[in-house]
Amino acid sequence: MSCFYYSLDVPGTLDSVARQVNETVRRRRRRDAGEDDYNIEILLGVDDSVVRFHGKEHVQNYLLTLMNIVNEIYHDESLGVHINVVLVRMIMLGYAKSISLIERGNPSRSLENVCRWAFVQQKGDPDHAEHHDHAIFLTRQGFGPTGMQGYAPVTGMCHPVRSCTLNHEDGFSSAFVVAHETGHVLGMEHDGQGNRCGDETTMGSVMAPLVQAAFHRYHWSMCSGQELKRYIHTYDCLLDDPFKHDWPQLPELPGINYSMDEQCRFDFGVGYKICTSFRTFDPCKQLWCSHPDNPYFCKTKKGPPLDGTECAPGKWCYKGHCMWKNPNQVKQDGAWGSWSKYGSCSRSCGTGVRFRTRQCNNPAPSNGGQDCPGVNYEYQLCNTDDCPKHFEDFRAQQCQLRNSHFEFQNAKHHWLPYEHPDSNKRCHLYCQSRETGDVAYMKQLVHDGTRCSYKDAYSICVRGECVVRICLNYMILDILKAALGDHEHKWLQAVSLNYTV
């Protein structure tokens, strides 16, 4: 068997491997700044005024829906940078703490209090699942002059005290306020103030001084994209791959869970419902609301109801229009099906490879949904016992099989194994003629389990790639497995399989 057999001090090795396992379990991959995705891991602080308005039993789903909308706003192509808004922690404050943080009529002091509170909540370990990059605080208390919707420092993302925003929550349109204020922390200025994008504000730019963006009409201005790109490479905290969090699954179209009456209540307060004093041709173009005490006084925030809101029997709102319900309109991300059984081994001796596969069909991605993350196959080594002497050279066997039928320059040859000098081609089958010395490419990959090089006993070809195999004495491997317990699979993934050469 061609494997490493480490000479090990078992107790010392167990300690070392345990440390590696713990690091593997905890560690997140940090990516290069040149990669496309940035992840803002969010601590969402919610004060008592928001909890009481929405109710303890409903507020979490409301907030998750709101943050999903913020994430969609940051996914708009006009931004020019792909940013994921990832909720890692949600804290709902009691009454006493809520009123101590918000000082009515004093936005700067209120923001300072909120940022200090968020700093205290921070998890010290950057690899903790709830370690946040940015804090978003929501309140229904008035913290500034009439009409002030949010307050935030310009730049400050990743800073321990300055990466925070204060936002007035008054319905799902608050998602644009949250996106706007977080935009400031990312380095974006108001459109038209110190830049040339003032003409984009009436078209629904997110960074307009007075936010007029709505669900059917919003974009990031050219200036916002340029300002973001000026700073984004300095925000190292956004390079962590986020942990998976088990928040409740929500429907793709947020309005499925919320009627027009409920959305009116969120926008304008208790008692407000859809305005029935006048009927528009299409109730999905704008959400008009009124209070029963004054039914003829109808109000709107100039935006449509959420996509998925029921607008008539069998119909829902979609992109500002009342349409027949069609599940095909819903974006569906793909999810993996179960693994197949492992297939047969590629070799009967000398270390082969066997595979198992899975399909991205549970469900399959549709309507622009994302593909499944990760790979669709796994492999493991098999039949690792040494071959008898006359069967040792697996590459030679594959070349020899071409003797009877592969013609080169109009003649048949006796083919010998040939190791290509280019390391990138060693898993492609090249053979050398015994008669002429010519080298021919057999137009296929070598079989899985073939050594990459005669000079290297520890690397084999798998699907055309050269990988290193690491084998441990089985007695020690069993000891390590027993010691690792529940983390055994993590260690096997991290230590014992493959490293691409």
Coordinates of C-alpha atoms in Angstrom, one line a residue:
M1 CA 0.0 0.0 0.0
S2 CA 1.6 3.3 -1.1
C3 CA 0.8 5.6 1.8
F4 CA 2.3 7.7 4.5
Y5 CA 2.8 5.9 7.7
Y6 CA 3.6 8.6 10.2
S7 CA 5.7 7.7 13.2
L8 CA 3.5 9.3 15.8
D9 CA 3.6 10.2 19.4
V10 CA -0.1 9.3 19.8
P11 CA -1.1 11.6 22.8
G12 CA 0.7 14.5 21.3
T13 CA -0.8 13.9 17.9
L14 CA -4.3 13.6 19.4
D15 CA -3.8 17.0 21.0
S16 CA -2.6 18.5 17.8
V17 CA -5.4 17.1 15.6
A18 CA -8.0 18.1 18.2
R19 CA -6.7 21.6 17.9
Q20 CA -6.9 21.5 14.2
V21 CA -10.4 20.1 14.3
N22 CA -11.6 22.8 16.7
E23 CA -10.1 25.4 14.4
T24 CA -11.7 23.8 11.4
V25 CA -15.1 23.7 13.1
R26 CA -14.8 27.4 14.2
R27 CA -12.9 28.9 11.3
R28 CA -14.6 30.8 8.5
R29 CA -13.0 31.2 5.1
R30 CA -11.7 34.7 4.5
R31 CA -11.7 35.6 0.8
D32 CA -9.5 37.8 -1.2
A33 CA -10.7 41.4 -1.8
G34 CA -10.7 40.6 -5.5
E35 CA -13.6 38.2 -5.1
D36 CA -17.1 39.4 -6.1
D37 CA -19.2 38.9 -2.9
Y38 CA -19.2 41.0 0.2
N39 CA -21.2 40.0 3.3
I40 CA -22.4 42.5 5.9
E41 CA -23.2 40.5 9.0
I42 CA -26.0 42.3 10.8
L43 CA -26.9 42.7 14.5
L44 CA -30.6 43.9 14.4
G45 CA -31.6 45.8 17.5
V46 CA -35.3 46.4 17.9
D47 CA -36.8 48.6 20.7
D48 CA -39.9 48.1 22.7
S49 CA -42.0 50.5 20.5
V50 CA -41.5 48.2 17.5
V51 CA -42.2 45.0 19.5
R52 CA -45.4 46.3 21.0
F53 CA -46.7 47.7 17.7
H54 CA -46.3 44.4 15.8
G55 CA -46.8 42.0 18.7
K56 CA -44.4 39.5 20.2
E57 CA -45.8 36.6 18.2
H58 CA -45.5 38.4 14.9
V59 CA -42.6 40.7 15.1
Q60 CA -39.8 38.3 14.2
N61 CA -41.4 37.3 10.9
Y62 CA -42.0 41.0 10.1
L63 CA -38.4 41.8 10.8
L64 CA -37.1 38.9 8.8
T65 CA -39.3 40.0 5.8
L66 CA -38.0 43.6 6.2
M67 CA -34.4 42.5 6.2
N68 CA -35.0 40.2 3.2
I69 CA -36.2 43.3 1.3
V70 CA -33.0 45.2 2.4
N71 CA -31.0 42.4 1.0
E72 CA -32.8 42.5 -2.3
I73 CA -32.2 46.3 -2.5
Y74 CA -28.5 45.6 -2.2
H75 CA -28.7 42.9 -4.8
D76 CA -29.9 45.4 -7.4
E77 CA -27.5 45.4 -10.4
S78 CA -27.2 49.2 -10.5
L79 CA -25.0 49.0 -7.4
G80 CA -22.2 47.4 -9.3
V81 CA -20.9 45.4 -6.3
H82 CA -22.6 42.3 -5.0
I83 CA -23.3 42.7 -1.3
N84 CA -25.2 40.3 0.9
V85 CA -27.0 41.6 3.9
V86 CA -26.9 38.7 6.4
L87 CA -28.8 38.7 9.6
V88 CA -26.7 37.0 12.3
R89 CA -28.4 38.2 15.5
M90 CA -31.7 39.9 16.6
I91 CA -32.1 41.5 20.0
M92 CA -35.5 42.9 21.2
L93 CA -35.2 45.4 24.0
G94 CA -37.5 46.0 27.0
Y95 CA -39.2 49.3 27.7
A96 CA -36.7 50.7 30.2
K97 CA -33.7 50.1 28.0
S98 CA -35.5 51.4 25.0
I99 CA -36.3 54.8 26.5
S100 CA -32.8 55.1 27.8
L101 CA -31.3 54.8 24.4
I102 CA -33.6 57.2 22.4
E103 CA -33.5 60.8 23.4
R104 CA -36.5 62.6 21.7
G105 CA -35.4 65.4 19.4
N106 CA -31.7 64.5 19.7
P107 CA -30.7 62.3 16.8
S108 CA -26.9 62.5 17.4
R109 CA -27.1 61.6 21.1
S110 CA -29.6 58.8 20.2
L111 CA -27.2 57.4 17.6
E112 CA -24.3 57.6 20.0
N113 CA -26.3 55.6 22.6
V114 CA -27.3 53.0 20.0
C115 CA -23.8 52.6 18.7
R116 CA -22.4 52.2 22.2
W117 CA -25.1 49.6 23.0
A118 CA -24.2 47.7 19.9
F119 CA -20.5 47.8 20.8
V120 CA -21.3 46.2 24.2
Q121 CA -23.3 43.4 22.4
Q122 CA -20.4 42.5 20.1
K123 CA -19.0 38.9 20.4
G124 CA -15.3 39.1 21.1
D125 CA -14.4 36.2 18.9
P126 CA -14.5 37.2 15.2
D127 CA -15.3 33.5 14.4
H128 CA -18.3 33.4 16.6
A129 CA -21.5 32.8 14.6
E130 CA -23.1 36.0 16.0
H131 CA -20.1 38.3 15.5
H132 CA -21.5 41.3 13.6
D133 CA -20.0 43.8 11.2
H134 CA -22.8 46.3 11.4
A135 CA -25.7 47.2 13.7
I136 CA -29.1 48.3 12.5
F137 CA -31.4 49.7 15.2
L138 CA -35.2 50.1 14.6
T139 CA -37.5 52.3 16.7
R140 CA -41.0 53.9 16.4
Q141 CA -40.0 56.6 18.8
G142 CA -39.3 60.0 17.5
F143 CA -35.6 60.7 17.7
G144 CA -35.3 63.8 15.5
P145 CA -37.3 66.6 13.9
T146 CA -40.5 65.7 12.1
G147 CA -39.9 63.6 9.0
M148 CA -36.4 62.4 10.0
Q149 CA -36.3 58.7 9.1
G150 CA -32.7 57.7 9.8
Y151 CA -29.3 58.8 11.1
A152 CA -25.9 57.4 10.4
P153 CA -22.2 58.3 10.1
V154 CA -20.7 58.5 6.7
T155 CA -18.1 55.7 6.4
G156 CA -17.5 53.6 9.5
M157 CA -18.2 50.1 8.2
C158 CA -16.3 47.5 10.2
H159 CA -15.3 50.2 12.9
P160 CA -16.1 48.8 16.3
V161 CA -18.2 51.9 17.4
R162 CA -19.1 53.7 14.1
S163 CA -20.6 50.8 12.1
C164 CA -24.2 51.4 13.1
T165 CA -27.4 53.1 12.0
L166 CA -30.6 54.5 13.7
N167 CA -33.8 54.0 11.7
H168 CA -37.4 54.9 12.2
E169 CA -39.6 51.9 11.4
D170 CA -43.0 52.5 9.9
G171 CA -43.8 49.7 7.5
F172 CA -42.0 47.8 4.8
S173 CA -41.0 50.9 3.0
S174 CA -38.6 51.4 6.0
A175 CA -36.3 48.9 4.1
F176 CA -35.3 51.7 1.8
V177 CA -34.4 53.9 4.8
V178 CA -32.3 51.1 6.3
A179 CA -30.6 50.5 2.9
H180 CA -30.0 54.3 2.6
E181 CA -28.5 54.7 6.1
T182 CA -26.3 51.6 5.7
G183 CA -25.2 53.2 2.4
H184 CA -23.9 56.1 4.3
V185 CA -21.9 53.8 6.6
L186 CA -20.4 52.2 3.4
G187 CA -19.3 55.7 2.3
M188 CA -22.1 56.9 0.0
E189 CA -23.2 60.5 0.1
H190 CA -26.7 61.9 -0.8
D191 CA -27.3 62.1 -4.5
G192 CA -26.9 65.7 -5.7
Q193 CA -25.0 66.8 -2.7
G194 CA -21.3 67.1 -3.6
N195 CA -21.8 65.0 -6.7
R196 CA -23.6 65.2 -10.1
C197 CA -26.4 62.7 -9.5
G198 CA -29.1 65.1 -8.3
D199 CA -31.2 64.3 -11.4
E200 CA -31.6 60.7 -10.4
T201 CA -33.4 61.5 -7.1
T202 CA -36.9 61.8 -8.8
M203 CA -36.4 58.4 -10.4
G204 CA -36.1 56.6 -7.1
S205 CA -32.4 56.5 -6.3
V206 CA -31.8 54.9 -2.9
M207 CA -29.4 57.7 -1.7
A208 CA -31.8 60.6 -2.6
P209 CA -31.8 63.2 0.3
L210 CA -35.5 62.5 0.7
V211 CA -35.9 58.8 0.0
Q212 CA -38.6 58.4 -2.7
A213 CA -37.6 54.8 -3.7
A214 CA -40.5 52.3 -3.8
F215 CA -40.8 48.6 -4.4
H216 CA -41.6 49.1 -8.1
R217 CA -39.0 51.8 -8.7
Y218 CA -35.6 52.0 -7.1
H219 CA -32.0 52.0 -8.1
W220 CA -28.5 53.0 -6.9
S221 CA -27.2 56.1 -8.7
M222 CA -24.0 56.1 -10.6
C223 CA -22.4 58.2 -7.9
S224 CA -23.4 55.7 -5.2
G225 CA -21.7 52.9 -7.1
Q226 CA -18.5 55.0 -7.5
E227 CA -18.5 56.1 -3.9
L228 CA -18.9 52.5 -2.7
K229 CA -16.1 51.3 -4.9
R230 CA -13.8 53.9 -3.5
Y231 CA -14.1 52.4 0.0
I232 CA -15.3 48.8 -0.3
H233 CA -11.8 47.3 -0.6
T234 CA -10.9 48.8 2.9
Y235 CA -13.7 46.9 4.7
D236 CA -11.9 43.7 5.5
C237 CA -14.7 42.5 7.8
L238 CA -17.0 42.0 4.8
L239 CA -14.7 39.2 3.5
D240 CA -15.8 36.5 5.9
D241 CA -18.1 33.8 4.5
P242 CA -21.1 33.9 6.9
F243 CA -22.3 31.1 9.1
K244 CA -25.6 29.5 8.2
H245 CA -28.4 30.7 10.5
D246 CA -31.6 28.8 11.0
W247 CA -34.1 31.6 10.7
P248 CA -37.7 30.6 9.7
Q249 CA -38.2 30.1 6.0
L250 CA -40.2 32.8 4.4
P251 CA -42.1 32.8 1.1
E252 CA -40.2 34.3 -1.9
L253 CA -42.9 36.9 -2.5
P254 CA -43.2 38.8 0.9
G255 CA -46.8 39.9 0.3
I256 CA -48.1 36.4 0.5
N257 CA -48.1 36.7 4.3
Y258 CA -49.5 40.3 4.5
S259 CA -52.8 41.7 3.4
M260 CA -53.2 45.3 2.1
D261 CA -55.0 46.1 5.4
E262 CA -52.0 44.9 7.4
Q263 CA -49.6 46.9 5.2
C264 CA -51.7 50.0 5.7
R265 CA -51.5 49.5 9.5
F266 CA -47.7 49.1 9.3
D267 CA -47.4 52.3 7.2
F268 CA -49.8 54.6 9.0
G269 CA -50.7 53.1 12.4
V270 CA -53.4 51.2 14.2
G271 CA -56.8 51.3 12.6
Y272 CA -55.7 52.1 9.1
K273 CA -57.0 49.9 6.3
I274 CA -57.1 49.9 2.5
C275 CA -59.0 53.0 1.3
T276 CA -62.5 52.0 0.0
S277 CA -63.8 55.6 -0.7
F278 CA -62.5 55.5 -4.2
R279 CA -61.4 52.5 -6.3
T280 CA -58.4 52.7 -8.5
F281 CA -58.3 50.7 -11.7
D282 CA -55.5 48.6 -10.3
P283 CA -55.1 48.4 -6.5
C284 CA -51.5 47.2 -7.0
K285 CA -50.2 50.5 -8.6
Q286 CA -50.3 52.4 -5.2
L287 CA -51.3 51.4 -1.7
W288 CA -54.0 53.9 -0.6
C289 CA -55.0 53.7 3.1
S290 CA -57.5 55.5 5.3
H291 CA -58.8 55.4 8.9
P292 CA -62.4 54.5 9.7
D293 CA -62.8 57.8 11.6
N294 CA -62.1 59.7 8.4
P295 CA -62.7 57.3 5.5
Y296 CA -62.6 59.9 2.8
F297 CA -59.1 61.1 3.8
C298 CA -56.9 58.6 2.0
K299 CA -53.1 58.5 2.3
T300 CA -50.3 56.8 0.4
K301 CA -46.5 56.5 0.5
K302 CA -46.6 56.5 -3.3
G303 CA -45.5 52.8 -3.5
P304 CA -47.3 49.6 -4.4
P305 CA -48.2 46.8 -2.1
L306 CA -45.6 44.1 -1.7
D307 CA -45.3 41.5 -4.4
G308 CA -47.5 38.5 -3.5
T309 CA -50.2 40.6 -1.8
E310 CA -53.7 39.4 -2.7
C311 CA -55.5 41.9 -4.8
A312 CA -58.6 39.9 -5.9
P313 CA -59.7 36.3 -5.7
G314 CA -57.0 34.2 -7.3
K315 CA -54.8 37.2 -8.0
W316 CA -51.9 38.9 -6.4
C317 CA -49.8 42.0 -6.9
Y318 CA -46.6 41.6 -8.9
K319 CA -44.4 44.5 -10.0
G320 CA -47.2 47.0 -9.5
H321 CA -49.9 45.0 -11.3
C322 CA -52.8 42.8 -10.2
M323 CA -52.2 39.5 -11.9
W324 CA -53.5 35.9 -11.8
K325 CA -51.4 33.9 -9.4
N326 CA -48.6 32.0 -11.1
P327 CA -46.1 30.0 -9.1
N328 CA -43.7 30.4 -12.0
Q329 CA -43.2 34.1 -11.0
V330 CA -41.6 33.0 -7.7
K331 CA -37.8 32.8 -7.8
Q332 CA -36.7 29.4 -6.4
D333 CA -33.2 28.7 -5.2
G334 CA -31.9 25.2 -5.7
A335 CA -31.4 22.7 -3.0
W336 CA -29.5 19.4 -3.0
G337 CA -31.2 16.1 -3.2
S338 CA -29.8 13.1 -1.2
W339 CA -26.5 11.4 -2.0
S340 CA -26.4 8.3 -4.2
K341 CA -24.6 5.2 -3.1
Y342 CA -20.9 5.0 -3.8
G343 CA -20.2 3.5 -7.2
S344 CA -17.7 0.8 -8.1
C345 CA -14.0 1.2 -7.4
S346 CA -11.9 2.4 -10.4
R347 CA -9.1 -0.2 -9.5
S348 CA -9.1 -3.7 -8.0
C349 CA -5.8 -3.0 -6.2
G350 CA -3.2 -0.3 -5.7
T351 CA -5.7 2.5 -4.6
G352 CA -8.6 3.3 -6.7
V353 CA -11.4 5.9 -6.4
R354 CA -15.1 5.6 -6.1
F355 CA -17.7 8.3 -6.4
R356 CA -21.1 9.2 -5.2
T357 CA -23.2 12.0 -6.6
R358 CA -26.2 14.2 -5.8
Q359 CA -28.5 16.4 -7.9
C360 CA -29.6 20.0 -7.5
N361 CA -33.3 19.0 -7.7
N362 CA -34.8 19.4 -4.2
P363 CA -36.0 21.7 -5.7
A364 CA -34.2 22.6 -8.9
P365 CA -33.4 26.4 -9.3
S366 CA -36.0 28.2 -11.3
N367 CA -37.0 31.7 -12.4
G368 CA -33.6 33.2 -11.7
G369 CA -33.0 31.3 -8.4
Q370 CA -29.5 30.4 -7.3
D371 CA -27.8 27.1 -8.1
C372 CA -27.0 24.8 -5.2
P373 CA -23.7 25.7 -3.4
G374 CA -20.8 23.3 -3.4
V375 CA -20.0 20.3 -5.7
N376 CA -22.3 17.5 -6.9
Y377 CA -19.9 14.7 -6.2
E378 CA -17.7 13.2 -3.5
Y379 CA -15.1 10.5 -3.7
Q380 CA -13.2 8.2 -1.4
L381 CA -10.2 5.9 -1.9
C382 CA -10.8 2.2 -2.2
N383 CA -9.0 -1.1 -2.8
T384 CA -5.8 0.4 -1.3
D385 CA -3.9 -2.9 -1.0
D386 CA -0.8 -3.1 -3.1
C387 CA -1.1 -4.9 -6.5
P388 CA 1.0 -7.9 -7.4
K389 CA 4.2 -6.9 -9.1
H390 CA 3.1 -7.6 -12.7
F391 CA 0.0 -5.3 -12.2
E392 CA 1.8 -2.4 -10.5
D393 CA 2.0 0.1 -13.4
F394 CA -1.5 1.2 -14.0
R395 CA -0.5 3.8 -16.6
A396 CA 1.4 1.2 -18.5
Q397 CA -1.7 -1.1 -18.6
Q398 CA -3.8 1.7 -20.1
C399 CA -1.2 2.4 -22.8
Q400 CA -0.8 -1.3 -23.5
L401 CA -4.6 -1.7 -24.2
R402 CA -4.1 0.6 -27.2
N403 CA -1.6 -1.7 -29.0
S404 CA -4.3 -3.6 -30.9
H405 CA -6.3 -0.7 -32.3
F406 CA -4.7 2.8 -31.9
E407 CA -3.0 3.8 -35.1
F408 CA -0.4 6.6 -35.2
Q409 CA 1.0 7.8 -38.6
N410 CA -0.9 5.0 -40.3
A411 CA 0.8 2.3 -38.3
K412 CA 0.1 0.3 -35.1
H413 CA 2.7 0.5 -32.3
H414 CA 3.6 -1.1 -29.0
W415 CA 2.7 1.7 -26.5
L416 CA 4.7 2.4 -23.4
P417 CA 3.7 4.8 -20.6
Y418 CA 4.8 8.4 -20.9
E419 CA 4.8 11.0 -18.1
H420 CA 4.3 14.4 -19.7
P421 CA 6.8 17.0 -18.5
D422 CA 3.9 19.6 -18.1
S423 CA 2.5 18.9 -14.6
N424 CA -0.9 20.1 -15.8
K425 CA -1.1 17.3 -18.4
R426 CA 0.0 14.3 -16.2
C427 CA -3.6 13.2 -15.7
H428 CA -4.1 13.0 -19.5
L429 CA -3.1 9.7 -21.1
Y430 CA 0.1 10.1 -23.2
C431 CA 1.9 7.0 -24.5
Q432 CA 5.3 6.5 -26.3
S433 CA 5.9 4.2 -29.2
R434 CA 8.5 1.5 -28.5
E435 CA 9.3 1.4 -32.2
T436 CA 9.7 5.1 -33.0
G437 CA 9.9 6.9 -29.7
D438 CA 7.1 9.2 -30.8
V439 CA 4.7 10.4 -28.2
A440 CA 0.9 10.3 -28.9
Y441 CA -2.0 11.8 -26.9
M442 CA -4.7 9.2 -26.5
K443 CA -7.4 11.8 -26.3
Q444 CA -8.6 10.8 -22.9
L445 CA -7.9 11.2 -19.2
V446 CA -6.0 8.5 -17.3
H447 CA -8.3 6.3 -15.1
D448 CA -9.0 7.5 -11.6
G449 CA -6.4 6.2 -9.2
T450 CA -3.4 6.5 -11.7
R451 CA -0.3 8.0 -10.1
C452 CA 0.3 11.6 -11.3
S453 CA 4.0 10.9 -11.5
Y454 CA 6.4 8.0 -11.1
K455 CA 8.4 10.2 -8.8
D456 CA 5.5 10.8 -6.4
A457 CA 3.9 7.9 -4.6
Y458 CA 1.4 10.1 -2.8
S459 CA -0.5 11.8 -5.6
I460 CA -3.2 10.3 -7.8
C461 CA -5.4 11.5 -10.6
V462 CA -9.1 12.0 -9.9
R463 CA -11.3 13.2 -12.8
G464 CA -8.3 14.8 -14.5
E465 CA -7.0 16.6 -11.4
C466 CA -3.9 15.6 -9.5
V467 CA -4.6 15.3 -5.8
V468 CA -2.5 14.3 -2.8
R469 CA -3.7 11.4 -0.7
I470 CA -2.8 11.2 3.0
C471 CA -3.0 7.8 4.6
L472 CA -2.6 7.1 8.3
N473 CA -1.8 3.8 10.0
Y474 CA -5.3 2.3 10.6
M475 CA -4.7 1.7 14.3
I476 CA -3.9 5.3 14.9
L477 CA -6.7 6.4 12.6
D478 CA -9.2 4.4 14.7
I479 CA -7.8 6.1 17.9
L480 CA -8.1 9.5 16.3
K481 CA -11.7 8.8 15.2
A482 CA -12.7 7.7 18.7
A483 CA -11.1 10.8 20.3
L484 CA -12.7 13.2 17.8
G485 CA -16.2 11.8 18.4
D486 CA -18.8 14.1 16.8
H487 CA -16.2 16.1 15.0
E488 CA -14.8 13.1 13.1
H489 CA -16.5 14.1 9.8
K490 CA -15.1 17.6 10.1
W491 CA -11.6 16.2 10.6
L492 CA -11.9 13.8 7.7
Q493 CA -13.0 16.7 5.4
A494 CA -10.2 19.0 6.7
V495 CA -7.3 16.6 7.0
S496 CA -7.6 13.3 5.3
L497 CA -8.9 13.8 1.8
N498 CA -7.6 15.9 -0.9
Y499 CA -5.4 18.9 -1.6
T500 CA -5.2 19.9 -5.3
V501 CA -1.6 20.1 -6.5

